Short mmCIF file of N, CA, C and O in Angstrom, two decimals:
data_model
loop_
_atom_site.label_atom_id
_atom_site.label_comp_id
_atom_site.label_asym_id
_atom_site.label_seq_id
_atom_site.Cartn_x
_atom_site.Cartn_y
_atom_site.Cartn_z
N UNK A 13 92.78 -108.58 -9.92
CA UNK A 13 91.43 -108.53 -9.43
C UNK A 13 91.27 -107.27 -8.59
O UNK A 13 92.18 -106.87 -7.87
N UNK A 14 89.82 -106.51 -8.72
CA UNK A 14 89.90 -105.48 -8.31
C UNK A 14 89.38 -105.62 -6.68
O UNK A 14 88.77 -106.62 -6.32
N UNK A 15 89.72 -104.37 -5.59
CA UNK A 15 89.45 -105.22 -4.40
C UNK A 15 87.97 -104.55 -4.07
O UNK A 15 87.60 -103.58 -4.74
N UNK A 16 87.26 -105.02 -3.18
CA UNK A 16 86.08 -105.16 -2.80
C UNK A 16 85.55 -103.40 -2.52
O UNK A 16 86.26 -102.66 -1.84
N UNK A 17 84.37 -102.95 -3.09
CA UNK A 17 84.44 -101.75 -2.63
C UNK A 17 83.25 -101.71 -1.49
O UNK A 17 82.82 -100.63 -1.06
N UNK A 18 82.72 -103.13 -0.99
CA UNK A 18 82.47 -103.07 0.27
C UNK A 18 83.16 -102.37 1.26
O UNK A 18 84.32 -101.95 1.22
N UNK A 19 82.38 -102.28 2.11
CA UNK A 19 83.35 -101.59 3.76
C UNK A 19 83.34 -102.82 4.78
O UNK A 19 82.35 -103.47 5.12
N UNK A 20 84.64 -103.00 5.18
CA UNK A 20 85.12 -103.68 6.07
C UNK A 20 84.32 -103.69 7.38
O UNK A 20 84.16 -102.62 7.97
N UNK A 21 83.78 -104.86 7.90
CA UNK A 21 83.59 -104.35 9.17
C UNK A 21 84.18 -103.53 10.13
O UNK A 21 83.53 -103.04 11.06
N UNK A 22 85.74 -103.29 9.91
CA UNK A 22 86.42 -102.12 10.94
C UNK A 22 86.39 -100.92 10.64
O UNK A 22 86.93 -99.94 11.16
N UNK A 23 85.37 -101.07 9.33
CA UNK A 23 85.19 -99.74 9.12
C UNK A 23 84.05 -98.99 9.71
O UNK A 23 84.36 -97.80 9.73
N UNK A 24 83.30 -99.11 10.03
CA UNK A 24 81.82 -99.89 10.49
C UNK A 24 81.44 -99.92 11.90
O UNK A 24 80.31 -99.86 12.39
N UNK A 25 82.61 -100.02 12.49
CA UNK A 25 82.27 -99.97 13.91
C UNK A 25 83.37 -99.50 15.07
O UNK A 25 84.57 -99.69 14.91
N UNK A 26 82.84 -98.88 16.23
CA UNK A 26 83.88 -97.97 17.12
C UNK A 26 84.80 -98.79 17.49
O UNK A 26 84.29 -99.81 17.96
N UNK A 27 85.98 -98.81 17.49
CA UNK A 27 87.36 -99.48 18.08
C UNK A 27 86.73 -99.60 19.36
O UNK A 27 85.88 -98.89 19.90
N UNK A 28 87.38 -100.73 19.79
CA UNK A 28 87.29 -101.17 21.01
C UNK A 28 88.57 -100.57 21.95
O UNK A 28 89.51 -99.88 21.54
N UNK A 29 88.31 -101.09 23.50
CA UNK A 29 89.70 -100.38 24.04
C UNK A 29 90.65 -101.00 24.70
O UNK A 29 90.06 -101.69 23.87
N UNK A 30 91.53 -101.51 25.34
CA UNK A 30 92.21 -102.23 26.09
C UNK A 30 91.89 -102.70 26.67
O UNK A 30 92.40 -103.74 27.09
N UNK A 31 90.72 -102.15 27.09
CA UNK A 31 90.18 -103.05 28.69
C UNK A 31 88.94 -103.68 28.01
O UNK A 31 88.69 -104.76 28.53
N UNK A 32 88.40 -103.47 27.39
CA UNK A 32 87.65 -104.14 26.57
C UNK A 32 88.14 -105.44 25.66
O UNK A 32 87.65 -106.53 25.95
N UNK A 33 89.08 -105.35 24.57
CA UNK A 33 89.85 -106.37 24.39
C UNK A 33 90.16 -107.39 25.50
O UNK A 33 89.78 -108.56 25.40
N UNK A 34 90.91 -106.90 26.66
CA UNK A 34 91.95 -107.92 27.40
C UNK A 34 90.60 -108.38 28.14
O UNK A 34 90.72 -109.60 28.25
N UNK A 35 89.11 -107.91 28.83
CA UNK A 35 88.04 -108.69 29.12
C UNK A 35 87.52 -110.03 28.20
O UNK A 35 87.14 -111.13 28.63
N UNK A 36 87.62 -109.58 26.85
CA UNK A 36 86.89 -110.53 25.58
C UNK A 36 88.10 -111.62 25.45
O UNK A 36 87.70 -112.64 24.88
N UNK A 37 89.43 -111.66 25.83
CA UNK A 37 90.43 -112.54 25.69
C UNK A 37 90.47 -113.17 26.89
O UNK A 37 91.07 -114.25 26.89
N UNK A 38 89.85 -112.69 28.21
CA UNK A 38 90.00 -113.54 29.47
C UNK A 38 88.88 -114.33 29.11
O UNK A 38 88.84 -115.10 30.07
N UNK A 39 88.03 -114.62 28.45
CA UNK A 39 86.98 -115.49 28.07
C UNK A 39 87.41 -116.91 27.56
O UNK A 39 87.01 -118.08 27.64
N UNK A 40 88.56 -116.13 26.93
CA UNK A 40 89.27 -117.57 25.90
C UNK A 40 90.33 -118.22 26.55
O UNK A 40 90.55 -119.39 26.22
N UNK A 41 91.33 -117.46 27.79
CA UNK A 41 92.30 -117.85 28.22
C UNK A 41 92.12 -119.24 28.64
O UNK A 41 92.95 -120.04 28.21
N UNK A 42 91.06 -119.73 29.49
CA UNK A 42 91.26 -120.90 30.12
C UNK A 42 91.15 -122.74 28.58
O UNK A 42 91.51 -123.91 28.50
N UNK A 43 90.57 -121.94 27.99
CA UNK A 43 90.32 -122.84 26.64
C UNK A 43 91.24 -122.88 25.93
O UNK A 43 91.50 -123.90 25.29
N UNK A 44 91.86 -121.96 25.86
CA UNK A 44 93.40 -122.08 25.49
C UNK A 44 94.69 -122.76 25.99
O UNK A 44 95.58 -123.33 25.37
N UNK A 45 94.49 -122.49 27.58
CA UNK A 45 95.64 -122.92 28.49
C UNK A 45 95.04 -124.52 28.42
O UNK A 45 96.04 -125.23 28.49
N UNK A 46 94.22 -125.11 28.34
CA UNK A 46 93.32 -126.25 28.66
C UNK A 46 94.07 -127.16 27.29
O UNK A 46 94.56 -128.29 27.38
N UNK A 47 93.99 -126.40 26.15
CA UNK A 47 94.76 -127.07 24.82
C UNK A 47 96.05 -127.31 24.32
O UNK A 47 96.52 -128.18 23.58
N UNK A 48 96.79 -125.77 25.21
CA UNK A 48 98.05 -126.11 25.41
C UNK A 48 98.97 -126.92 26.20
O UNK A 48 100.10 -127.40 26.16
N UNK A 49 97.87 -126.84 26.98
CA UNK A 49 98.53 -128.07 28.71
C UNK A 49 98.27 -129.45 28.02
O UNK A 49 99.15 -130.32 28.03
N UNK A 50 97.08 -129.65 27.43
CA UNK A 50 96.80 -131.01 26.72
C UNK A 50 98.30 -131.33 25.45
O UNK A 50 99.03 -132.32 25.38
N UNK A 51 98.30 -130.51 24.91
CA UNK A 51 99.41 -131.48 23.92
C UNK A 51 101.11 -130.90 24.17
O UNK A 51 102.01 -131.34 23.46
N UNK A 52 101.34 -129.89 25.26
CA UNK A 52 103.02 -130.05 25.48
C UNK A 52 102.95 -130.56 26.55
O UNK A 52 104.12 -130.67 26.92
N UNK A 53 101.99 -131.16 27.66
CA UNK A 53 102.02 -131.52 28.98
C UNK A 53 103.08 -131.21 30.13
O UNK A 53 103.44 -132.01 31.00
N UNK A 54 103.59 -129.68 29.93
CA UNK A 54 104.12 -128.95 30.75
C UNK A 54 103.62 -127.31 30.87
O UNK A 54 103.47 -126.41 30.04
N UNK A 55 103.45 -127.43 32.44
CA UNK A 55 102.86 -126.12 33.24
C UNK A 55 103.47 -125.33 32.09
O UNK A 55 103.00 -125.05 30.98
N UNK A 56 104.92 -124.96 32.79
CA UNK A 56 105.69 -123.80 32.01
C UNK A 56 105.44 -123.52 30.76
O UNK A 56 104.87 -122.48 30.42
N UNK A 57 105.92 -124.61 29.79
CA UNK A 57 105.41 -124.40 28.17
C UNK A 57 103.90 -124.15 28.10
O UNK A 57 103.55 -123.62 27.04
N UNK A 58 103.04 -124.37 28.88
CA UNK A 58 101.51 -124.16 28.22
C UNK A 58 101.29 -122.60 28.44
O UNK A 58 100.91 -121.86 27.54
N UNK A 59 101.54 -122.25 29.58
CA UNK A 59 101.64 -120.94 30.12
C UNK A 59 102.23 -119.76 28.87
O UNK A 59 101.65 -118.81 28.35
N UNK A 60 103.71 -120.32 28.67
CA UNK A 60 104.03 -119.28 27.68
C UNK A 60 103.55 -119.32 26.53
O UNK A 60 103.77 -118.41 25.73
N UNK A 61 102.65 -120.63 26.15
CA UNK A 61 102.22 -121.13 24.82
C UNK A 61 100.43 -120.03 24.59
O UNK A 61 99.77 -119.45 23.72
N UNK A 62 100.44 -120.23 25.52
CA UNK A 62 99.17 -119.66 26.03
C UNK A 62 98.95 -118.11 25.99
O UNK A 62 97.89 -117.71 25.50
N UNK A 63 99.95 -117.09 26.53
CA UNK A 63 100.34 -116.06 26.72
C UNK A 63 100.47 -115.55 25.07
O UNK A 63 99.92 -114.62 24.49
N UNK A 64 101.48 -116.62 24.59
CA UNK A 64 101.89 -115.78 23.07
C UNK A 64 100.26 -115.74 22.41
O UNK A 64 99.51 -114.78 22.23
N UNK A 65 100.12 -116.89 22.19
CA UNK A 65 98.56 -117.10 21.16
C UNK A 65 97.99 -115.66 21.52
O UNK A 65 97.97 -114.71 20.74
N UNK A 66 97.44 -115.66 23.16
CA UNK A 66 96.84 -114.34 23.40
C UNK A 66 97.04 -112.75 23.12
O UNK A 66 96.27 -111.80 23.00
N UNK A 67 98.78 -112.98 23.06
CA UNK A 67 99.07 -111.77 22.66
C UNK A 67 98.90 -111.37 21.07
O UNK A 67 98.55 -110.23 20.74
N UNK A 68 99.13 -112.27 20.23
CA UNK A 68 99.11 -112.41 18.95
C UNK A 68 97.43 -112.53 18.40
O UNK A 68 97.09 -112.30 17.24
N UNK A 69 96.62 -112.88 19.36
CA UNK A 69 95.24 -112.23 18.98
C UNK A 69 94.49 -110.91 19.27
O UNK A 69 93.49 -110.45 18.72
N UNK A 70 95.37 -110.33 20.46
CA UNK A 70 95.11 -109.05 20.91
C UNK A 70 95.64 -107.90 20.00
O UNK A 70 95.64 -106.71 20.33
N UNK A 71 96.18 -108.50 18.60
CA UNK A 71 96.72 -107.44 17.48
C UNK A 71 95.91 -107.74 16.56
O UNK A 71 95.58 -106.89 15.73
N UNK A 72 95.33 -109.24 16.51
CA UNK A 72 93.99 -109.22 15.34
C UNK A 72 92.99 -108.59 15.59
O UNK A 72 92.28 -108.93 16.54
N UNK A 73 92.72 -107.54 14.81
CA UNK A 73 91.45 -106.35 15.34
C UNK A 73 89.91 -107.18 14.81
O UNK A 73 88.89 -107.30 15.50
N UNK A 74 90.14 -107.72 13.27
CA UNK A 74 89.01 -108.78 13.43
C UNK A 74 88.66 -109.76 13.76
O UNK A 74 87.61 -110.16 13.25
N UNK A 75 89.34 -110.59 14.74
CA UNK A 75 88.87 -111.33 15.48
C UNK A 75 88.24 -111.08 16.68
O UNK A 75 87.90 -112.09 17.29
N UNK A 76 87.96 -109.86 17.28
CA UNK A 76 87.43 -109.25 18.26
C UNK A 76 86.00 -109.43 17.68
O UNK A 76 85.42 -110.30 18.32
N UNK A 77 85.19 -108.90 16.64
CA UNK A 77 84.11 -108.47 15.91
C UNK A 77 83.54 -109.96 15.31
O UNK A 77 82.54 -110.06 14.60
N UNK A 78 84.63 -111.38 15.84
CA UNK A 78 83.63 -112.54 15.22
C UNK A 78 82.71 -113.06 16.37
O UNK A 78 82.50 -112.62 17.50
N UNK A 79 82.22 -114.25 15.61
CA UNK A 79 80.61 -114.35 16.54
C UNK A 79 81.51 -115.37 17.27
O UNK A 79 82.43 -115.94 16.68
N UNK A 80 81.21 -115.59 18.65
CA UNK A 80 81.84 -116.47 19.72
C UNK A 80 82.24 -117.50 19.30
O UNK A 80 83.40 -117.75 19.60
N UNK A 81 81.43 -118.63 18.37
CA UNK A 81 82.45 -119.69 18.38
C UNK A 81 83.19 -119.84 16.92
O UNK A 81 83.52 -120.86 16.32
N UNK A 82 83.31 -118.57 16.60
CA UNK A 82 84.29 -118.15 15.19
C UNK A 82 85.94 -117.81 16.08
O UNK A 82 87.06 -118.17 15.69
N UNK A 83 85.60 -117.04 17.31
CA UNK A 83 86.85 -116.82 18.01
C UNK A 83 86.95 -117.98 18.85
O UNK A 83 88.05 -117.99 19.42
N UNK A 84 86.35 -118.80 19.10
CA UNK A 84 86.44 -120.16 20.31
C UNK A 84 87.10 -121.05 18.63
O UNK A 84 88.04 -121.79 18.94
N UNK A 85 86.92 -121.09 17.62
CA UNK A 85 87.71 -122.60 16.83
C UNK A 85 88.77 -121.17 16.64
O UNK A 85 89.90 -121.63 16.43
N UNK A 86 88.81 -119.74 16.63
CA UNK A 86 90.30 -119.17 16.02
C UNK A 86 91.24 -119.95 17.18
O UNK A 86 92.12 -120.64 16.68
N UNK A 87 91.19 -119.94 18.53
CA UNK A 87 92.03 -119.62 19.57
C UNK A 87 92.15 -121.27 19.58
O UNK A 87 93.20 -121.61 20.14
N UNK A 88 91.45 -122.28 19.17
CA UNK A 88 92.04 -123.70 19.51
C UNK A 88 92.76 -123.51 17.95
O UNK A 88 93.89 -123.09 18.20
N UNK A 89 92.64 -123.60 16.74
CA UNK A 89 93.30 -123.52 16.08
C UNK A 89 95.20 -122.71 16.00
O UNK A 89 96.32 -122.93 15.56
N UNK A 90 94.53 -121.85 16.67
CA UNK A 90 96.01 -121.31 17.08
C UNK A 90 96.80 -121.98 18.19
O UNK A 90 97.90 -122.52 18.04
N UNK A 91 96.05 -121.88 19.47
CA UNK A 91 96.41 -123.17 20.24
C UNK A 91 97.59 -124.46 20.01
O UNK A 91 98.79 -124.52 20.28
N UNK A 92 96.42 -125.66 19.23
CA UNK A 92 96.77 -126.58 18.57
C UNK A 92 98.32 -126.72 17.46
O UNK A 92 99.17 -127.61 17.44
N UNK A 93 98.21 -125.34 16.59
CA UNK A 93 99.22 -125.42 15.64
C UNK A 93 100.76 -124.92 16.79
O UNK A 93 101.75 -125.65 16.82
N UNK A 94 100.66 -123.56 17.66
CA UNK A 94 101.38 -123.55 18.04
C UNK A 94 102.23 -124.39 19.01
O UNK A 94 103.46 -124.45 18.88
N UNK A 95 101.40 -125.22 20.23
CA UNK A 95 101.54 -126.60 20.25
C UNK A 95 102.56 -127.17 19.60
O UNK A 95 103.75 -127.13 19.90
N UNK A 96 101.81 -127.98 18.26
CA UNK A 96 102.25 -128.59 17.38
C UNK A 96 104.16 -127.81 16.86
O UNK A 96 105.11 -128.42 16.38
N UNK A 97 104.07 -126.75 17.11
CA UNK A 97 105.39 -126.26 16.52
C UNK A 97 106.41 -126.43 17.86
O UNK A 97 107.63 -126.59 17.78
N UNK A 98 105.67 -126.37 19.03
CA UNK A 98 106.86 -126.34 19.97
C UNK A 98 107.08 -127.70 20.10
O UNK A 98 108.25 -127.93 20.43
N UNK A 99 106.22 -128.93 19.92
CA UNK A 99 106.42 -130.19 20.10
C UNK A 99 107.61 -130.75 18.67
O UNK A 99 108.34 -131.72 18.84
N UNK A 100 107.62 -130.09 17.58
CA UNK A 100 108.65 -130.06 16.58
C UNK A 100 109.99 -129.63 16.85
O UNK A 100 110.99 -130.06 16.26
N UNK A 101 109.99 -128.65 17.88
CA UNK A 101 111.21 -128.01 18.00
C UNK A 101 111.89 -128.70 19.02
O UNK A 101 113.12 -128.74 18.95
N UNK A 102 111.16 -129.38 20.20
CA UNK A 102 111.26 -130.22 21.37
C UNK A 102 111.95 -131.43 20.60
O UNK A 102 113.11 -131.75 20.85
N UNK A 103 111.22 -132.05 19.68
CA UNK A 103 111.79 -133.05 19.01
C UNK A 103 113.30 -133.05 18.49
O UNK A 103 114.35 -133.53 18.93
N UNK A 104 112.91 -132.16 17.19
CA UNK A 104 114.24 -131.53 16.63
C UNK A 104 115.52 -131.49 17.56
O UNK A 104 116.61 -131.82 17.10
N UNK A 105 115.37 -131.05 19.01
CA UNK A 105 116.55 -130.96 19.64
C UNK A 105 117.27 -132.00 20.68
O UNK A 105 118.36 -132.03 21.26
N UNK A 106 115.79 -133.08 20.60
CA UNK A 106 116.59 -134.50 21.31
C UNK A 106 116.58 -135.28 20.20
O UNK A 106 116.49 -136.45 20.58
N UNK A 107 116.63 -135.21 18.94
CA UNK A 107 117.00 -135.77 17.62
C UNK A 107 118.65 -135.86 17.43
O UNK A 107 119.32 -134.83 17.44
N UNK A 108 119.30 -137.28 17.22
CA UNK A 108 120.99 -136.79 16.97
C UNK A 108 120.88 -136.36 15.56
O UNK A 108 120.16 -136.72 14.62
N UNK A 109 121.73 -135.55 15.69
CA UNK A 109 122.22 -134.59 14.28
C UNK A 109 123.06 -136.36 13.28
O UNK A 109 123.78 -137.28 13.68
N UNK A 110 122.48 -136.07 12.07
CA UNK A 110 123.09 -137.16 10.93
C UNK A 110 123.82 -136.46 9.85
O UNK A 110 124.33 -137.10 8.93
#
């Protein structure tokens, strides 16, 4: 299939800048930390759970350019799954080995 000879929205519009990014991500931090604290119910783990998601959206360049609650379900979705993976690994390791 041939690919789109549309233009990308990043094509389209001026890069944003660091301080611009890390403002548009302090928007989401507390909705994030709020989802992570809800399903590992520890400070520490939500914190770093919280931190990664953020960092790992601060490299998605199009998620900057979606409409607010396109980035409010990205960041619980990411949230939620990552969550979900540390609560697997938590498991996994008070599991006896068979």
């Amino acid at each position: 299939m041939a690919a789109s000879s549309r233009p990308s929205i990043l094509d389209t519009v001026i890069p944003l800048t660091a301080h611009e990014k890390v403002t548009i991500l302090r928007a989401y931090e507390c909705s994030c930390y709020q989802i992570t604290w809800f399903m590992l119910r520890d400070e520490k783990q939500a914190i770093h759970a919280a931190k990664h998601i953020l960092l790992k959206l601060y490299t998605h360049e199009e998620w900057f350019y979606m409409e607010d609650a396109a980035r409010l379900a990205e960041v619980k979705h990411a949230a939620l799954n990552y969550s979900l993976e540390c609560r697997k690994k938590a498991i996994g390791n008070v599991l006896p080995k068979t």
